[in-house]
Short mmCIF file of C-alpha atoms in Angstrom, two decimals:
data_model
loop_
_atom_site.label_atom_id
_atom_site.label_comp_id
_atom_site.label_asym_id
_atom_site.label_seq_id
_atom_site.Cartn_x
_atom_site.Cartn_y
_atom_site.Cartn_z
CA LEU A 1 4.71 -12.16 3.54
CA ALA A 2 5.54 -9.79 6.39
CA ASP A 3 9.23 -10.62 6.08
CA GLU A 4 9.22 -9.53 2.44
CA ILE A 5 8.43 -5.90 3.28
CA LYS A 6 11.08 -3.60 1.85
CA GLU A 7 11.81 0.11 1.75
CA PRO A 8 10.17 1.99 -1.13
CA GLN A 9 12.26 2.77 -4.17
CA PRO A 10 12.01 6.55 -4.54
CA PRO A 11 9.52 7.51 -7.26
CA SER A 12 11.04 8.74 -10.53
CA PRO A 13 11.41 12.50 -10.48
CA PRO A 14 9.03 14.45 -12.68
CA PRO A 15 10.43 15.38 -16.12
CA GLN A 16 10.84 19.00 -15.12
CA SER A 17 12.63 18.22 -11.82
CA GLU A 18 16.13 18.92 -13.18
CA ASP A 19 14.94 22.33 -14.33
CA MET A 20 13.25 22.79 -10.96
CA LEU A 21 16.49 22.24 -9.08
CA THR A 22 18.83 24.14 -11.42
CA ASP A 23 16.52 27.12 -11.90
CA LEU A 24 15.43 27.56 -8.28
CA SER A 25 13.70 30.63 -6.97
CA PRO A 26 15.83 32.64 -4.50
CA ASP A 27 13.74 31.28 -1.60
CA MET A 28 14.24 27.67 -2.70
CA SER A 29 17.96 28.18 -3.32
CA ALA A 30 18.33 29.57 0.19
CA LEU A 31 16.30 26.71 1.67
CA ARG A 32 18.38 24.12 -0.15
CA GLU A 33 21.61 25.66 1.15
CA VAL A 34 20.31 25.81 4.73
CA ILE A 35 19.15 22.17 4.60
CA ASP A 36 22.50 21.06 3.12
CA VAL A 37 24.34 22.82 5.96
CA PHE A 38 22.19 21.21 8.66
CA LEU A 39 22.55 17.74 7.16
CA SER A 40 26.29 18.06 6.49
CA THR A 41 26.88 18.99 10.17
CA GLY A 42 24.69 16.12 11.37
CA ASP A 43 21.96 18.37 12.75
CA VAL A 44 19.17 16.29 11.24
CA GLU A 45 16.42 17.49 13.59
CA GLU A 46 17.03 21.15 12.71
CA GLY A 47 16.97 20.22 9.02
CA ILE A 48 13.64 18.43 9.51
CA LYS A 49 12.21 21.43 11.43
CA CYS A 50 13.27 23.71 8.59
CA LEU A 51 11.60 21.46 5.98
CA THR A 52 8.45 21.22 8.13
CA ASN A 53 8.18 25.00 8.49
CA SER A 54 8.70 25.43 4.74
CA ILE A 55 5.86 23.00 3.97
CA LYS A 56 3.55 24.78 6.44
CA ASP A 57 4.49 28.29 5.23
CA ASN A 58 3.97 27.19 1.64
CA ALA A 59 0.35 26.12 2.26
CA HIS A 60 -0.97 29.53 1.14
CA SER A 61 1.12 30.07 -1.99
CA LYS A 62 0.93 26.36 -2.96
CA ASP A 63 4.30 26.34 -4.70
CA VAL A 64 4.32 22.78 -6.09
CA ASN A 65 8.11 22.77 -6.69
CA LEU A 66 8.83 23.80 -3.10
CA ALA A 67 6.48 21.20 -1.61
CA TRP A 68 7.93 18.46 -3.85
CA PHE A 69 11.49 19.47 -2.86
CA CYS A 70 10.67 19.31 0.89
CA LEU A 71 8.85 15.96 0.72
CA THR A 72 11.60 14.45 -1.44
CA LYS A 73 14.24 15.53 1.09
CA LEU A 74 12.20 13.96 3.91
CA LEU A 75 11.79 10.73 1.91
CA ASP A 76 15.55 10.56 1.31
CA LEU A 77 16.16 10.99 5.05
CA ALA A 78 13.52 8.41 6.04
CA ARG A 79 15.03 5.78 3.75
CA GLU A 80 18.50 6.27 5.27
CA SER A 81 17.88 4.95 8.80
CA ASP A 82 15.43 4.20 11.60
CA VAL A 83 17.01 7.02 13.62
CA LYS A 84 16.00 9.51 10.93
CA LYS A 85 12.53 7.95 10.65
CA LYS A 86 12.07 8.49 14.40
CA ALA A 87 13.26 12.07 14.07
CA ILE A 88 10.69 12.79 11.32
CA ILE A 89 7.91 11.24 13.44
CA PHE A 90 8.87 13.06 16.66
CA VAL A 91 9.80 16.53 15.39
CA PRO A 92 6.59 18.48 16.22
CA TYR A 93 4.09 18.85 13.37
CA THR A 94 6.24 17.16 10.70
CA LEU A 95 3.89 14.18 10.20
CA ASP A 96 0.90 16.57 10.26
CA ALA A 97 2.59 18.74 7.61
CA ILE A 98 3.27 15.73 5.34
CA ILE A 99 -0.34 14.54 5.49
CA GLU A 100 -1.75 18.06 5.10
CA ALA A 101 0.44 18.57 2.03
CA MET A 102 -0.93 15.36 0.51
CA LYS A 103 -4.48 16.64 1.08
CA LEU A 104 -3.67 20.11 -0.23
CA TYR A 105 -1.96 18.98 -3.46
CA ASN A 106 -4.17 15.93 -4.07
CA GLU A 107 -5.51 17.20 -7.38
CA LEU A 108 -2.70 19.67 -8.12
CA SER A 109 0.29 17.33 -8.28
CA CYS A 110 0.60 13.60 -8.85
CA GLU A 111 4.36 13.86 -8.08
CA ILE A 112 3.67 15.18 -4.59
CA GLU A 113 1.15 12.39 -3.96
CA ARG A 114 3.63 9.75 -5.12
CA THR A 115 6.34 11.14 -2.86
CA GLY A 116 3.94 11.49 0.07
CA CYS A 117 2.81 7.87 -0.26
CA GLY A 118 6.44 6.73 -0.49
CA LEU A 119 7.28 8.75 2.62
CA LEU A 120 4.41 7.23 4.65
CA TRP A 121 5.50 3.79 3.42
CA SER A 122 9.08 4.39 4.58
CA LEU A 123 8.01 5.79 7.96
CA GLY A 124 5.62 2.84 8.36
CA MET A 125 8.51 0.39 8.10
CA MET A 126 8.92 1.00 11.85
CA VAL A 127 6.14 -0.84 13.69
CA ASP A 128 5.82 1.85 16.38
CA ASN A 129 5.15 4.55 13.77
CA ARG A 130 2.14 2.84 12.21
CA PRO A 131 -0.58 3.74 14.76
CA LEU A 132 0.49 7.40 14.74
CA ILE A 133 0.43 7.61 10.92
CA THR A 134 -3.10 6.17 10.99
CA GLN A 135 -4.21 8.46 13.82
CA LYS A 136 -3.03 11.55 11.91
CA GLY A 137 -5.07 10.62 8.80
CA GLY A 138 -2.41 8.85 6.76
CA ILE A 139 -4.74 6.09 5.51
CA GLU A 140 -7.29 8.61 4.20
CA ALA A 141 -4.55 10.65 2.51
CA ILE A 142 -3.28 7.53 0.70
CA LEU A 143 -6.78 6.41 -0.38
CA ASN A 144 -7.60 9.92 -1.65
CA ALA A 145 -4.37 9.94 -3.69
CA GLN A 146 -5.31 6.57 -5.19
CA LEU A 147 -8.80 7.71 -6.12
CA CYS A 148 -7.56 10.95 -7.67
CA HIS A 149 -4.80 9.35 -9.78
CA VAL A 150 -6.21 5.89 -10.58
CA GLU A 151 -4.27 5.45 -13.83
CA ASP A 152 -0.85 6.47 -12.50
CA LEU A 153 0.93 3.14 -11.95
CA GLN A 154 3.91 4.58 -10.09
CA LEU A 155 1.68 6.36 -7.59
CA GLN A 156 -0.40 3.22 -7.09
CA ILE A 157 2.73 1.14 -6.39
CA MET A 158 3.76 3.68 -3.71
CA ALA A 159 0.24 3.79 -2.26
CA MET A 160 -0.19 0.00 -2.17
CA GLY A 161 3.25 -0.39 -0.58
CA ALA A 162 2.27 2.11 2.13
CA LEU A 163 -1.10 0.46 2.80
CA LYS A 164 0.53 -2.99 2.92
CA VAL A 165 2.92 -1.86 5.65
CA LEU A 166 0.32 0.11 7.62
CA THR A 167 -2.40 -2.57 7.58
CA PHE A 168 -0.33 -4.88 9.75
CA ASP A 169 -1.53 -2.50 12.51
CA SER A 170 -4.98 -2.93 14.08
CA LYS A 171 -5.84 0.82 14.01
CA ALA A 172 -5.21 0.94 10.26
CA LYS A 173 -7.35 -2.16 9.67
CA GLY A 174 -10.24 -0.43 11.45
CA VAL A 175 -9.92 2.75 9.38
CA MET A 176 -9.67 0.74 6.16
CA ARG A 177 -12.90 -1.10 6.98
CA ARG A 178 -14.76 2.10 7.94
CA LYS A 179 -13.60 3.94 4.81
CA TYR A 180 -14.19 0.99 2.44
CA GLY A 181 -10.46 1.03 1.74
CA THR A 182 -10.34 -2.53 0.43
CA ASP A 183 -12.95 -1.56 -2.19
CA VAL A 184 -10.48 1.06 -3.41
CA VAL A 185 -7.68 -1.52 -3.34
CA ALA A 186 -9.79 -3.96 -5.41
CA ASP A 187 -10.55 -1.21 -7.96
CA ILE A 188 -6.82 -0.45 -8.31
CA MET A 189 -6.05 -4.17 -8.71
CA ASN A 190 -8.62 -4.28 -11.53
CA GLU A 191 -7.25 -1.11 -13.14
CA HIS A 192 -3.66 -2.46 -13.08
CA THR A 193 -4.34 -6.18 -13.50
CA PHE A 194 -1.08 -6.89 -15.30
CA ASP A 195 1.24 -5.33 -12.71
CA ALA A 196 2.42 -8.12 -10.39
CA THR A 197 3.47 -5.77 -7.57
CA ILE A 198 0.00 -4.23 -7.41
CA GLN A 199 -1.58 -7.70 -7.34
CA VAL A 200 0.67 -9.06 -4.57
CA ASP A 201 0.36 -5.97 -2.37
CA GLY A 202 -3.39 -5.79 -2.97
CA CYS A 203 -3.79 -9.40 -1.83
CA VAL A 204 -1.79 -8.74 1.33
CA ILE A 205 -3.85 -5.62 2.16
CA ILE A 206 -7.19 -7.41 1.66
CA GLY A 207 -5.96 -10.33 3.77
CA ASN A 208 -4.61 -8.04 6.51
CA CYS A 209 -7.88 -6.08 6.77
CA ALA A 210 -10.01 -9.23 6.99
CA VAL A 211 -8.41 -10.52 10.19
CA ASP A 212 -7.83 -8.94 13.60
CA ASP A 213 -4.72 -9.72 15.62
CA GLY A 214 -5.36 -12.05 18.54
CA VAL A 215 -9.05 -12.48 17.70
CA ASN A 216 -10.39 -15.62 16.09
CA TYR A 217 -12.66 -13.73 13.72
CA THR A 218 -12.62 -13.09 9.98
CA HIS A 219 -14.50 -10.10 8.56
CA GLU A 220 -16.74 -10.50 5.56
CA VAL A 221 -15.58 -8.91 2.32
CA SER A 222 -17.52 -8.17 -0.83
CA GLU A 223 -17.41 -10.12 -4.07
CA ARG A 224 -15.42 -7.24 -5.55
CA GLU A 225 -12.38 -7.95 -3.35
CA ILE A 226 -12.56 -11.72 -3.88
CA GLU A 227 -12.89 -11.33 -7.64
CA ALA A 228 -9.90 -8.95 -7.74
CA VAL A 229 -7.75 -11.55 -5.93
CA LEU A 230 -8.87 -14.34 -8.30
CA ALA A 231 -8.46 -12.18 -11.42
CA GLY A 232 -4.88 -11.38 -10.40
CA MET A 233 -4.14 -15.09 -10.04
CA VAL A 234 -5.51 -15.79 -13.53
CA ALA A 235 -3.66 -12.85 -15.13
CA HIS A 236 -0.32 -13.93 -13.61
CA GLU A 237 -0.69 -17.71 -13.80
CA GLY A 238 3.03 -18.20 -14.38
CA LEU A 239 4.15 -16.08 -11.41
CA LEU A 240 4.48 -18.05 -8.20
CA VAL A 241 4.68 -14.93 -6.00
CA VAL A 242 1.23 -13.75 -7.16
CA ALA A 243 -0.35 -17.19 -6.75
CA GLU A 244 1.13 -17.55 -3.24
CA ALA A 245 -0.12 -14.13 -2.13
CA ALA A 246 -3.59 -14.76 -3.57
CA LEU A 247 -3.93 -18.22 -2.02
CA PHE A 248 -2.70 -16.96 1.35
CA THR A 249 -5.43 -14.29 1.28
CA LEU A 250 -8.12 -16.73 0.11
CA MET A 251 -7.14 -19.12 2.94
CA SER A 252 -7.62 -16.31 5.47
CA LEU A 253 -10.91 -15.16 3.96
CA ALA A 254 -12.28 -18.71 3.82
CA HIS A 255 -12.46 -18.88 7.63
CA SER A 256 -15.72 -16.91 7.22
CA LYS A 257 -18.67 -18.94 5.92
CA SER A 258 -19.93 -15.93 3.96
CA ASN A 259 -16.55 -15.40 2.27
CA ALA A 260 -16.17 -19.14 1.61
CA THR A 261 -19.52 -19.19 -0.18
CA VAL A 262 -18.58 -16.19 -2.35
CA ILE A 263 -15.20 -17.76 -3.23
CA GLN A 264 -16.72 -21.11 -4.12
CA GLN A 265 -19.48 -19.61 -6.24
CA ASN A 266 -17.23 -17.22 -8.18
CA GLN A 267 -16.68 -18.44 -11.74
CA LEU A 268 -12.97 -17.53 -11.58
CA SER A 269 -12.25 -19.79 -8.58
CA LYS A 270 -11.98 -23.04 -10.47
CA ILE A 271 -10.03 -21.42 -13.32
CA ALA A 272 -7.58 -19.69 -10.96
CA MET A 273 -6.87 -22.76 -8.83
CA ASP A 274 -6.66 -25.04 -11.85
CA LYS A 275 -4.08 -22.78 -13.50
CA ALA A 276 -2.10 -22.38 -10.26
CA PHE A 277 -2.04 -26.15 -9.74
CA LYS A 278 -0.87 -26.84 -13.32
CA GLN A 279 1.81 -24.11 -13.23
CA HIS A 280 3.19 -24.82 -9.74
CA PRO A 281 2.18 -28.36 -8.68
CA ASN A 282 5.13 -28.92 -6.35
CA GLU A 283 4.88 -25.59 -4.55
CA LEU A 284 1.10 -25.10 -4.36
CA ALA A 285 -0.62 -28.52 -4.41
CA MET A 286 -0.96 -28.81 -0.62
CA THR A 287 -2.11 -25.19 -0.22
CA ILE A 288 -4.78 -25.57 -2.91
CA LEU A 289 -6.05 -28.86 -1.46
CA THR A 290 -6.18 -27.32 2.03
CA LEU A 291 -8.12 -24.33 0.66
CA ILE A 292 -10.61 -26.62 -1.11
CA LYS A 293 -11.16 -28.55 2.13
CA ARG A 294 -11.67 -25.32 4.06
CA LEU A 295 -14.17 -24.04 1.49
CA LYS A 296 -16.11 -27.30 1.65
CA LEU A 297 -16.16 -27.28 5.45
CA ASN A 298 -17.50 -23.73 5.52
CA THR A 299 -20.12 -23.97 2.79
CA GLU A 300 -23.01 -26.15 1.80
CA ALA A 301 -21.65 -28.58 -0.77
CA ILE A 302 -22.66 -27.26 -4.17
CA ARG A 303 -24.09 -30.10 -6.22
CA GLY A 304 -22.09 -30.96 -9.27
CA THR A 305 -18.99 -29.09 -8.13
CA GLU A 306 -15.90 -31.00 -9.15
CA THR A 307 -12.42 -30.68 -7.73
CA PRO A 308 -10.19 -31.59 -10.67
CA TRP A 309 -7.13 -30.54 -8.67
CA ARG A 310 -7.46 -33.72 -6.62
CA LYS A 311 -5.14 -36.43 -7.91
#
């Protein structure tokens, strides 16, 4: 699934954004002109410094329009190239300013949180950027945005995309485990059961956080995470991409005896695997049979348990 990671699609602008940009305050009009000049002459670093200073200076007045404008400009730049991603990461205090803005506007503006999550996602596309984003508090900023705006699907897609990218890094996995991040992910998967993107990304995040690179050890997860993965499989029985992501995660989790027991005892397990087998026999039969064998190896055989997927 790592090779399927893509750049974020920029979040839809808020309804009032056209008014925001046509009816700018004098300060914002001046800022926009200065930024346009820097970018048109190729002086990207100076443009980024200018945006960073504007975000920091705006912390007291909390002008939502100005913060949204600055973060949106940075997101546009990040999506353009790795060179611009590096510039955003290495211009002093820019990453700090982005994460501080997400904390500051957490309850004030869902648009800023969406854009901030999208920006951390885009910056996290570069492997070297991931530890720094985590170190600066990026994971906490994303989780706080998710908890504050649970029902906002667009924000959750941006947040899950960012966490998916970041949790391929060991530092991020550690923070997610300490902050119960996969509990939050499971809650979002349950809140948005019928969105396939949320389900796939949620499965990848839970799977990523359960295993450590280069260590033959699988962390225990709670029934909440396992049930969220299974419920997503059942809700999207016709979608191969969801079934594949869920089974991949269940295979990883099943290396732990504790996880294997929880999977086998969950009432959705049989339903989910039965549906997946019937919908995608050619693609998933071997994976499902391998998972069943792994579950049996790692658990006491439960009397009366049948495996109807066996032909």
